[in-house]
Every structure is written in C-alpha cells, then in structure tokens.
PDB file of C-alpha atoms in Angstrom:
ATOM      1  CA  MET A   1      95.987  10.629 -19.984  1.00 33.00           C
ATOM      2  CA  LEU A   2      98.681  12.756 -18.492  1.00 37.00           C
ATOM      3  CA  LEU A   3      97.286  15.682 -16.512  1.00 36.00           C
ATOM      4  CA  LEU A   4      99.450  18.730 -16.047  1.00 36.00           C
ATOM      5  CA  THR A   5      98.295  21.662 -13.994  1.00 33.00           C
ATOM      6  CA  GLY A   6      99.864  25.060 -13.621  1.00 34.00           C
ATOM      7  CA  CYS A   7      99.483  28.775 -14.008  1.00 31.00           C
ATOM      8  CA  GLY A   8      99.686  31.400 -16.783  1.00 33.00           C
ATOM      9  CA  GLY A   9      98.718  34.927 -17.828  1.00 32.00           C
ATOM     10  CA  ALA A  10      97.113  36.457 -20.887  1.00 30.00           C
ATOM     11  CA  ARG A  11      98.840  37.253 -24.136  1.00 31.00           C
ATOM     12  CA  ASP A  12      97.769  38.042 -27.668  1.00 32.00           C
ATOM     13  CA  ALA A  13      96.591  34.932 -29.511  1.00 33.00           C
ATOM     14  CA  THR A  14      94.149  34.229 -32.283  1.00 31.00           C
ATOM     15  CA  GLY A  15      91.381  31.841 -31.311  1.00 33.00           C
ATOM     16  CA  THR A  16      88.232  30.714 -33.042  1.00 34.00           C
ATOM     17  CA  GLY A  17      86.682  34.068 -32.315  1.00 33.00           C
ATOM     18  CA  GLY A  18      89.655  36.194 -33.347  1.00 33.00           C
ATOM     19  CA  SER A  19      92.524  37.877 -31.545  1.00 33.00           C
ATOM     20  CA  ALA A  20      92.617  37.760 -27.762  1.00 41.00           C
ATOM     21  CA  ALA A  21      93.755  41.382 -27.804  1.00 31.00           C
ATOM     22  CA  ALA A  22      90.882  42.354 -30.062  1.00 32.00           C
ATOM     23  CA  ASP A  23      88.040  40.567 -28.300  1.00 46.00           C
ATOM     24  CA  GLY A  24      89.345  40.501 -24.725  1.00 48.00           C
ATOM     25  CA  ALA A  25      89.538  36.698 -24.542  1.00 64.00           C
ATOM     26  CA  ALA A  26      91.742  35.617 -21.668  1.00 78.00           C
ATOM     27  CA  ILE A  27      94.391  32.933 -22.053  1.00 93.00           C
ATOM     28  CA  ASP A  28      93.091  30.772 -19.235  1.00 93.00           C
ATOM     29  CA  GLY A  29      90.853  27.791 -18.620  1.00 96.00           C
ATOM     30  CA  SER A  30      91.557  24.130 -19.298  1.00 98.00           C
ATOM     31  CA  ILE A  31      92.419  22.702 -22.713  1.00 98.00           C
ATOM     32  CA  THR A  32      92.923  19.097 -23.771  1.00 98.00           C
ATOM     33  CA  VAL A  33      95.710  18.423 -26.244  1.00 98.00           C
ATOM     34  CA  PHE A  34      95.703  15.210 -28.270  1.00 98.00           C
ATOM     35  CA  ALA A  35      99.275  14.535 -29.431  1.00 98.00           C
ATOM     36  CA  ALA A  36     101.141  11.770 -31.231  1.00 97.00           C
ATOM     37  CA  ALA A  37     102.953   9.360 -28.923  1.00 95.00           C
ATOM     38  CA  SER A  38     106.354  10.445 -30.259  1.00 96.00           C
ATOM     39  CA  LEU A  39     105.687  13.928 -28.842  1.00 97.00           C
ATOM     40  CA  THR A  40     105.303  12.728 -25.249  1.00 96.00           C
ATOM     41  CA  GLY A  41     108.519  14.184 -23.831  1.00 96.00           C
ATOM     42  CA  THR A  42     108.500  17.475 -25.706  1.00 97.00           C
ATOM     43  CA  PHE A  43     104.816  18.239 -25.196  1.00 98.00           C
ATOM     44  CA  THR A  44     105.038  17.427 -21.500  1.00 98.00           C
ATOM     45  CA  ASP A  45     107.802  20.031 -21.285  1.00 98.00           C
ATOM     46  CA  LEU A  46     105.977  22.535 -23.501  1.00 98.00           C
ATOM     47  CA  ALA A  47     102.731  22.204 -21.533  1.00 98.00           C
ATOM     48  CA  ARG A  48     104.543  23.045 -18.302  1.00 98.00           C
ATOM     49  CA  ARG A  49     106.249  26.022 -19.899  1.00 98.00           C
ATOM     50  CA  PHE A  50     102.943  27.257 -21.321  1.00 98.00           C
ATOM     51  CA  GLU A  51     101.254  26.997 -17.944  1.00 97.00           C
ATOM     52  CA  ASP A  52     104.141  28.803 -16.266  1.00 96.00           C
ATOM     53  CA  GLY A  53     103.610  31.697 -18.652  1.00 96.00           C
ATOM     54  CA  HIS A  54      99.812  31.781 -18.375  1.00 96.00           C
ATOM     55  CA  PRO A  55      98.401  31.819 -14.816  1.00 90.00           C
ATOM     56  CA  GLY A  56      94.963  30.241 -14.870  1.00 93.00           C
ATOM     57  CA  ALA A  57      95.658  27.993 -17.869  1.00 97.00           C
ATOM     58  CA  GLU A  58      95.699  24.219 -17.591  1.00 98.00           C
ATOM     59  CA  VAL A  59      96.906  21.788 -20.274  1.00 98.00           C
ATOM     60  CA  ARG A  60      95.716  18.191 -20.219  1.00 98.00           C
ATOM     61  CA  LEU A  61      97.709  15.877 -22.484  1.00 98.00           C
ATOM     62  CA  THR A  62      96.574  12.663 -24.144  1.00 98.00           C
ATOM     63  CA  PHE A  63      99.188  10.689 -26.099  1.00 97.00           C
ATOM     64  CA  ALA A  64      98.529   7.802 -28.490  1.00 95.00           C
ATOM     65  CA  GLY A  65      99.104   6.750 -32.075  1.00 94.00           C
ATOM     66  CA  SER A  66      97.857   9.475 -34.426  1.00 96.00           C
ATOM     67  CA  SER A  67      95.345   7.177 -36.123  1.00 94.00           C
ATOM     68  CA  ASP A  68      93.815   6.262 -32.755  1.00 95.00           C
ATOM     69  CA  LEU A  69      93.571   9.928 -31.823  1.00 97.00           C
ATOM     70  CA  VAL A  70      91.870  10.746 -35.131  1.00 97.00           C
ATOM     71  CA  THR A  71      89.260   8.073 -34.489  1.00 97.00           C
ATOM     72  CA  GLN A  72      88.561   9.500 -31.040  1.00 97.00           C
ATOM     73  CA  ILE A  73      88.272  13.070 -32.342  1.00 97.00           C
ATOM     74  CA  ILE A  74      85.924  12.110 -35.166  1.00 97.00           C
ATOM     75  CA  GLU A  75      83.782  10.106 -32.735  1.00 97.00           C
ATOM     76  CA  GLY A  76      83.379  13.190 -30.553  1.00 96.00           C
ATOM     77  CA  ALA A  77      86.060  12.917 -27.874  1.00 96.00           C
ATOM     78  CA  PRO A  78      86.537  16.359 -26.260  1.00 95.00           C
ATOM     79  CA  ALA A  79      89.802  17.853 -27.498  1.00 97.00           C
ATOM     80  CA  ASP A  80      90.937  21.421 -28.083  1.00 98.00           C
ATOM     81  CA  VAL A  81      94.228  20.895 -29.939  1.00 98.00           C
ATOM     82  CA  PHE A  82      95.471  18.091 -32.178  1.00 98.00           C
ATOM     83  CA  ALA A  83      99.157  17.507 -32.963  1.00 98.00           C
ATOM     84  CA  SER A  84      99.591  14.647 -35.415  1.00 98.00           C
ATOM     85  CA  ALA A  85     102.646  12.721 -36.569  1.00 96.00           C
ATOM     86  CA  ASP A  86     101.705  13.065 -40.230  1.00 94.00           C
ATOM     87  CA  THR A  87      99.677  15.189 -42.615  1.00 95.00           C
ATOM     88  CA  ARG A  88      97.526  12.253 -43.752  1.00 95.00           C
ATOM     89  CA  THR A  89      95.868  11.793 -40.372  1.00 95.00           C
ATOM     90  CA  MET A  90      95.419  15.552 -39.989  1.00 97.00           C
ATOM     91  CA  GLN A  91      93.676  15.612 -43.366  1.00 97.00           C
ATOM     92  CA  GLN A  92      91.162  13.067 -42.078  1.00 97.00           C
ATOM     93  CA  VAL A  93      90.179  15.476 -39.298  1.00 97.00           C
ATOM     94  CA  SER A  94      90.077  18.358 -41.768  1.00 97.00           C
ATOM     95  CA  ASP A  95      87.798  16.395 -44.092  1.00 97.00           C
ATOM     96  CA  GLU A  96      85.310  16.112 -41.219  1.00 97.00           C
ATOM     97  CA  GLY A  97      85.280  19.911 -40.840  1.00 97.00           C
ATOM     98  CA  LEU A  98      86.729  19.732 -37.339  1.00 97.00           C
ATOM     99  CA  LEU A  99      89.671  22.146 -37.663  1.00 97.00           C
ATOM    100  CA  ALA A 100      89.418  25.690 -36.326  1.00 97.00           C
ATOM    101  CA  GLY A 101      91.731  26.917 -39.086  1.00 92.00           C
ATOM    102  CA  THR A 102      94.628  25.704 -41.173  1.00 95.00           C
ATOM    103  CA  ALA A 103      96.986  23.176 -39.595  1.00 97.00           C
ATOM    104  CA  VAL A 104     100.604  24.335 -39.265  1.00 98.00           C
ATOM    105  CA  ASP A 105     103.586  22.037 -39.819  1.00 98.00           C
ATOM    106  CA  PHE A 106     105.907  22.410 -36.823  1.00 98.00           C
ATOM    107  CA  ALA A 107     108.441  19.552 -36.862  1.00 98.00           C
ATOM    108  CA  THR A 108     109.897  16.650 -38.807  1.00 98.00           C
ATOM    109  CA  ASN A 109     111.354  13.302 -37.778  1.00 98.00           C
ATOM    110  CA  THR A 110     113.116  10.299 -39.294  1.00 97.00           C
ATOM    111  CA  LEU A 111     113.428   6.656 -38.307  1.00 98.00           C
ATOM    112  CA  GLN A 112     116.277   4.738 -36.714  1.00 97.00           C
ATOM    113  CA  LEU A 113     116.655   1.123 -35.696  1.00 97.00           C
ATOM    114  CA  ALA A 114     116.571   0.793 -31.924  1.00 98.00           C
ATOM    115  CA  VAL A 115     118.374  -2.206 -30.456  1.00 98.00           C
ATOM    116  CA  PRO A 116     119.182  -3.257 -26.869  1.00 97.00           C
ATOM    117  CA  PRO A 117     122.416  -1.765 -25.480  1.00 96.00           C
ATOM    118  CA  ASP A 118     124.287  -5.067 -25.839  1.00 96.00           C
ATOM    119  CA  ASN A 119     122.792  -5.660 -29.325  1.00 97.00           C
ATOM    120  CA  PRO A 120     122.646  -9.464 -28.891  1.00 96.00           C
ATOM    121  CA  ALA A 121     121.500 -10.066 -32.479  1.00 97.00           C
ATOM    122  CA  GLY A 122     124.502  -8.150 -33.877  1.00 97.00           C
ATOM    123  CA  ILE A 123     122.381  -5.771 -35.923  1.00 97.00           C
ATOM    124  CA  SER A 124     124.095  -2.995 -37.864  1.00 97.00           C
ATOM    125  CA  SER A 125     121.656  -2.388 -40.724  1.00 97.00           C
ATOM    126  CA  LEU A 126     118.051  -2.782 -41.801  1.00 97.00           C
ATOM    127  CA  ALA A 127     119.060  -5.897 -43.741  1.00 97.00           C
ATOM    128  CA  ASP A 128     120.309  -7.429 -40.478  1.00 97.00           C
ATOM    129  CA  ALA A 129     116.899  -6.769 -38.903  1.00 97.00           C
ATOM    130  CA  ALA A 130     115.334  -8.852 -41.697  1.00 97.00           C
ATOM    131  CA  ARG A 131     117.490 -11.927 -41.060  1.00 97.00           C
ATOM    132  CA  PRO A 132     115.656 -15.140 -40.138  1.00 96.00           C
ATOM    133  CA  GLY A 133     115.333 -15.526 -36.395  1.00 96.00           C
ATOM    134  CA  VAL A 134     115.750 -11.808 -35.641  1.00 97.00           C
ATOM    135  CA  LYS A 135     112.795 -10.448 -33.679  1.00 98.00           C
ATOM    136  CA  THR A 136     111.988  -7.082 -35.259  1.00 98.00           C
ATOM    137  CA  VAL A 137     109.018  -4.898 -34.298  1.00 98.00           C
ATOM    138  CA  VAL A 138     107.434  -2.099 -36.338  1.00 98.00           C
ATOM    139  CA  CYS A 139     104.409   0.171 -36.187  1.00 96.00           C
ATOM    140  CA  ALA A 140     101.191  -0.929 -37.839  1.00 95.00           C
ATOM    141  CA  GLU A 141     100.693   0.339 -41.384  1.00 91.00           C
ATOM    142  CA  GLN A 142      97.901   2.747 -40.442  1.00 90.00           C
ATOM    143  CA  VAL A 143     100.142   4.548 -37.917  1.00 91.00           C
ATOM    144  CA  PRO A 144     102.447   7.341 -39.191  1.00 94.00           C
ATOM    145  CA  CYS A 145     105.587   5.528 -38.033  1.00 95.00           C
ATOM    146  CA  GLY A 146     104.324   2.487 -39.927  1.00 95.00           C
ATOM    147  CA  VAL A 147     103.896   4.551 -43.074  1.00 95.00           C
ATOM    148  CA  ALA A 148     107.446   5.844 -42.648  1.00 96.00           C
ATOM    149  CA  ALA A 149     108.744   2.320 -42.039  1.00 97.00           C
ATOM    150  CA  ALA A 150     107.147   1.075 -45.264  1.00 96.00           C
ATOM    151  CA  ALA A 151     108.746   3.938 -47.197  1.00 97.00           C
ATOM    152  CA  VAL A 152     112.204   3.274 -45.754  1.00 97.00           C
ATOM    153  CA  THR A 153     112.123  -0.500 -46.177  1.00 97.00           C
ATOM    154  CA  GLY A 154     110.891  -0.060 -49.727  1.00 97.00           C
ATOM    155  CA  ALA A 155     113.683   2.397 -50.513  1.00 97.00           C
ATOM    156  CA  GLU A 156     116.293   0.021 -49.087  1.00 96.00           C
ATOM    157  CA  GLY A 157     114.764  -3.009 -50.818  1.00 97.00           C
ATOM    158  CA  VAL A 158     114.402  -4.876 -47.533  1.00 97.00           C
ATOM    159  CA  ASP A 159     111.438  -7.134 -46.788  1.00 96.00           C
ATOM    160  CA  LEU A 160     110.887  -7.246 -43.036  1.00 95.00           C
ATOM    161  CA  ASP A 161     108.913 -10.013 -41.356  1.00 95.00           C
ATOM    162  CA  PRO A 162     108.084  -8.348 -38.028  1.00 97.00           C
ATOM    163  CA  VAL A 163     107.103 -10.398 -35.014  1.00 97.00           C
ATOM    164  CA  SER A 164     104.536  -7.726 -34.123  1.00 96.00           C
ATOM    165  CA  GLU A 165     103.032  -4.498 -35.414  1.00 97.00           C
ATOM    166  CA  GLU A 166     102.245  -1.933 -32.728  1.00 96.00           C
ATOM    167  CA  SER A 167      99.712   0.895 -32.572  1.00 93.00           C
ATOM    168  CA  SER A 168     102.263   3.523 -31.504  1.00 93.00           C
ATOM    169  CA  VAL A 169     105.984   4.147 -31.748  1.00 95.00           C
ATOM    170  CA  THR A 170     106.305   4.111 -27.951  1.00 94.00           C
ATOM    171  CA  ASP A 171     104.930   0.553 -27.945  1.00 96.00           C
ATOM    172  CA  VAL A 172     107.618  -0.463 -30.445  1.00 97.00           C
ATOM    173  CA  LEU A 173     110.292   1.095 -28.262  1.00 97.00           C
ATOM    174  CA  GLY A 174     108.873  -0.685 -25.219  1.00 96.00           C
ATOM    175  CA  LYS A 175     109.285  -4.060 -26.912  1.00 97.00           C
ATOM    176  CA  VAL A 176     112.981  -3.313 -27.420  1.00 97.00           C
ATOM    177  CA  THR A 177     113.678  -1.909 -23.952  1.00 96.00           C
ATOM    178  CA  SER A 178     111.914  -4.861 -22.314  1.00 96.00           C
ATOM    179  CA  GLY A 179     114.009  -7.360 -24.255  1.00 94.00           C
ATOM    180  CA  GLU A 180     111.024  -8.759 -26.177  1.00 96.00           C
ATOM    181  CA  ALA A 181     112.518  -7.649 -29.503  1.00 97.00           C
ATOM    182  CA  ASP A 182     115.991  -7.561 -31.030  1.00 98.00           C
ATOM    183  CA  ALA A 183     115.218  -4.403 -32.995  1.00 98.00           C
ATOM    184  CA  GLY A 184     112.458  -1.881 -33.594  1.00 98.00           C
ATOM    185  CA  LEU A 185     111.890   0.865 -36.128  1.00 98.00           C
ATOM    186  CA  VAL A 186     111.293   4.044 -34.131  1.00 98.00           C
ATOM    187  CA  TYR A 187     111.902   7.754 -34.521  1.00 97.00           C
ATOM    188  CA  GLY A 188     115.341   9.134 -33.844  1.00 97.00           C
ATOM    189  CA  THR A 189     113.856  11.349 -31.137  1.00 97.00           C
ATOM    190  CA  ASP A 190     112.612   8.262 -29.289  1.00 96.00           C
ATOM    191  CA  VAL A 191     116.105   6.770 -29.339  1.00 97.00           C
ATOM    192  CA  ARG A 192     117.505  10.011 -27.940  1.00 95.00           C
ATOM    193  CA  ALA A 193     114.846  10.233 -25.231  1.00 94.00           C
ATOM    194  CA  ALA A 194     115.471   6.613 -24.213  1.00 94.00           C
ATOM    195  CA  GLY A 195     119.032   7.454 -23.238  1.00 90.00           C
ATOM    196  CA  GLY A 196     121.212   4.420 -22.598  1.00 92.00           C
ATOM    197  CA  SER A 197     118.318   1.946 -22.622  1.00 96.00           C
ATOM    198  CA  VAL A 198     118.698   1.458 -26.406  1.00 97.00           C
ATOM    199  CA  LEU A 199     121.229   2.020 -29.151  1.00 97.00           C
ATOM    200  CA  GLY A 200     120.250   3.827 -32.340  1.00 97.00           C
ATOM    201  CA  ILE A 201     121.373   2.590 -35.750  1.00 97.00           C
ATOM    202  CA  ASP A 202     121.124   4.993 -38.680  1.00 97.00           C
ATOM    203  CA  LEU A 203     119.264   3.867 -41.786  1.00 97.00           C
ATOM    204  CA  ALA A 204     120.733   4.411 -45.239  1.00 94.00           C
ATOM    205  CA  GLU A 205     117.387   5.548 -46.675  1.00 96.00           C
ATOM    206  CA  ALA A 206     115.915   7.295 -43.620  1.00 96.00           C
ATOM    207  CA  GLY A 207     115.167  10.326 -45.781  1.00 96.00           C
ATOM    208  CA  ALA A 208     112.638   8.310 -47.772  1.00 97.00           C
ATOM    209  CA  GLY A 209     110.335   8.238 -44.750  1.00 96.00           C
ATOM    210  CA  VAL A 210     110.475  11.758 -43.326  1.00 97.00           C
ATOM    211  CA  THR A 211     107.530  12.379 -41.009  1.00 96.00           C
ATOM    212  CA  THR A 212     106.011  15.869 -40.889  1.00 97.00           C
ATOM    213  CA  TYR A 213     104.054  16.946 -37.790  1.00 98.00           C
ATOM    214  CA  PRO A 214     101.100  19.376 -38.127  1.00 98.00           C
ATOM    215  CA  ILE A 215      99.204  21.041 -35.259  1.00 98.00           C
ATOM    216  CA  THR A 216      95.919  22.925 -35.054  1.00 98.00           C
ATOM    217  CA  ALA A 217      93.199  24.093 -32.705  1.00 98.00           C
ATOM    218  CA  LEU A 218      89.924  22.213 -33.137  1.00 98.00           C
ATOM    219  CA  ALA A 219      86.679  23.862 -34.152  1.00 97.00           C
ATOM    220  CA  GLU A 220      84.583  22.561 -31.256  1.00 94.00           C
ATOM    221  CA  SER A 221      86.927  23.855 -28.552  1.00 96.00           C
ATOM    222  CA  PRO A 222      85.122  25.952 -25.926  1.00 96.00           C
ATOM    223  CA  GLU A 223      88.499  27.552 -25.114  1.00 96.00           C
ATOM    224  CA  GLY A 224      89.407  28.717 -28.608  1.00 95.00           C
ATOM    225  CA  ALA A 225      91.735  31.537 -27.576  1.00 96.00           C
ATOM    226  CA  THR A 226      93.713  29.358 -25.181  1.00 97.00           C
ATOM    227  CA  ALA A 227      93.853  26.490 -27.672  1.00 98.00           C
ATOM    228  CA  GLN A 228      95.227  28.793 -30.371  1.00 97.00           C
ATOM    229  CA  ALA A 229      97.662  30.342 -27.903  1.00 97.00           C
ATOM    230  CA  PHE A 230      99.085  26.887 -27.216  1.00 98.00           C
ATOM    231  CA  VAL A 231      99.421  26.223 -30.957  1.00 98.00           C
ATOM    232  CA  ASP A 232     101.215  29.567 -31.341  1.00 98.00           C
ATOM    233  CA  PHE A 233     103.515  28.678 -28.443  1.00 98.00           C
ATOM    234  CA  VAL A 234     104.461  25.298 -29.929  1.00 98.00           C
ATOM    235  CA  THR A 235     105.162  26.825 -33.336  1.00 98.00           C
ATOM    236  CA  GLY A 236     106.949  29.877 -31.894  1.00 98.00           C
ATOM    237  CA  PRO A 237     110.594  30.385 -30.875  1.00 97.00           C
ATOM    238  CA  GLU A 238     110.409  28.647 -27.494  1.00 97.00           C
ATOM    239  CA  GLY A 239     108.553  25.660 -28.881  1.00 98.00           C
ATOM    240  CA  ARG A 240     111.015  25.417 -31.756  1.00 98.00           C
ATOM    241  CA  ALA A 241     113.942  25.441 -29.306  1.00 98.00           C
ATOM    242  CA  VAL A 242     112.452  22.625 -27.206  1.00 98.00           C
ATOM    243  CA  LEU A 243     111.743  20.521 -30.295  1.00 98.00           C
ATOM    244  CA  THR A 244     115.228  21.084 -31.708  1.00 98.00           C
ATOM    245  CA  ALA A 245     116.830  20.086 -28.412  1.00 97.00           C
ATOM    246  CA  ALA A 246     114.823  16.844 -28.517  1.00 97.00           C
ATOM    247  CA  GLY A 247     116.126  16.053 -32.004  1.00 96.00           C
ATOM    248  CA  PHE A 248     113.166  17.077 -34.142  1.00 98.00           C
ATOM    249  CA  GLY A 249     113.921  18.723 -37.467  1.00 97.00           C
ATOM    250  CA  ALA A 250     112.437  21.940 -38.804  1.00 95.00           C
ATOM    251  CA  PRO A 251     109.302  21.582 -40.967  1.00 93.00           C
TER     252      PRO A 251
END
C-alpha cells in the first residue's frame, strides 16, 4: 500500500448521502482507493493534488491487478473508491451490490510491446515475440491486460507461448526491465512512464484490445462525501488533464 497524506478543504460533491452542499458533509477524513496497477503514476499524482485542494483529507492508495482488487473488495477489505482497468471486473463488484452509484468510465488504454532498450531479440512485431526461443511475458487471462492481450493476439493471428503470465501489468513490465524477458505486452502508458528503461513497439491490431477504466465510490464507505469528491476530481477537468498527459485516452 502506498500511503499519501496531505491537506484539503471542502467543496460540493455528491456522496452516498447526497450533496455535500446540501447536507453539510465536509470533504475531509481518510479514504482508501483501490486502483488498477496501470494507474499507479497518475493516481499517485491525483491523490496529492486532491489532498492539496482539500485540507483535512487523506488518500490512501492500494495498487494491484483489478481481479485481485475485486476479490479483496468482495471479501470485505475496507475500501472507499474502486478504479478498475476494465468494465468486466467492475461489473463483478456491482453484482455484489457494493457500488454507491453508477460507475463512470474515465480513461482508455491500449497495449504495446515493451522490449529492453537494446532489444537483444530483435523484436519489431508481435509475430517476432512469438518466435521460438523469445522470452515473452503477458498478463494472466483473468487480469484486464490479459484480456486485452488475448484480443490483440487473436486479431493479429499470433499464437504466443509466454514464459510467464503475471497478475498485473506492472509485474510484466518488471520482467522486461530486469532483463528476465525479451518482450512483454503492457499498456502504452506503462511504456511512457518507464522512460528509457524500455522501448515501446506499436501493435498493428492494438485497437482490438482497448481497455476502458471505470471508477466509483463504494457503498460501504464511511466517508461517502469524500469518496465521491475524489471520483468527481478524477473524472473532472484536472483529472482528465493528468490522465491525458500520461498517455491515457478519453473514455
């Protein structure tokens, strides 16, 4: 868990009990945000910005694969906001009656091949990543980036034989940056955030595996107004600007 502390004031926001302006609910207290691993950089930034604008508010961030986060939420882990890397995992939480309202789509993402800077395997396409002897890593099928990978490989007619399947996209990227893999299927935003530690190779059928990110406050949150205020912040103009700068697409 990444703990971020800071300050923030009150503003109008709709929580589980209605509008902060209408019921006098303050935008303060501590909230825990469960977010997909691919949101690590942007949500760390957004949490700090939110706290700067709301004295008394604290945002605690937990990042992991969306499917792992769903399991934790359903099993009762305390969380106030959930930001998933696909609508399927959000629907699982909705089916359990755990959403405070309707989830809002706030970003999209597509996959790239990440390779080491010197690209020792000479990879220039998804077909190259499927060559015998090439060590390629992907996300597990139950993880959103794994679902996207299956869609893209299917669209390109490529049958990958990965050396490992990871539980989050950041784990896939870590295999590439550490030199354990010749290539990994990750989101384009992860390639951008990694800077010069990897090279990104565009995929011909990346559009076949577009990932849509939804966010919502959770029904059991004791800080409903603050949780909803954070959701509104992420989906508002400042949140949109931060996401765009990181390479995320509009929903």
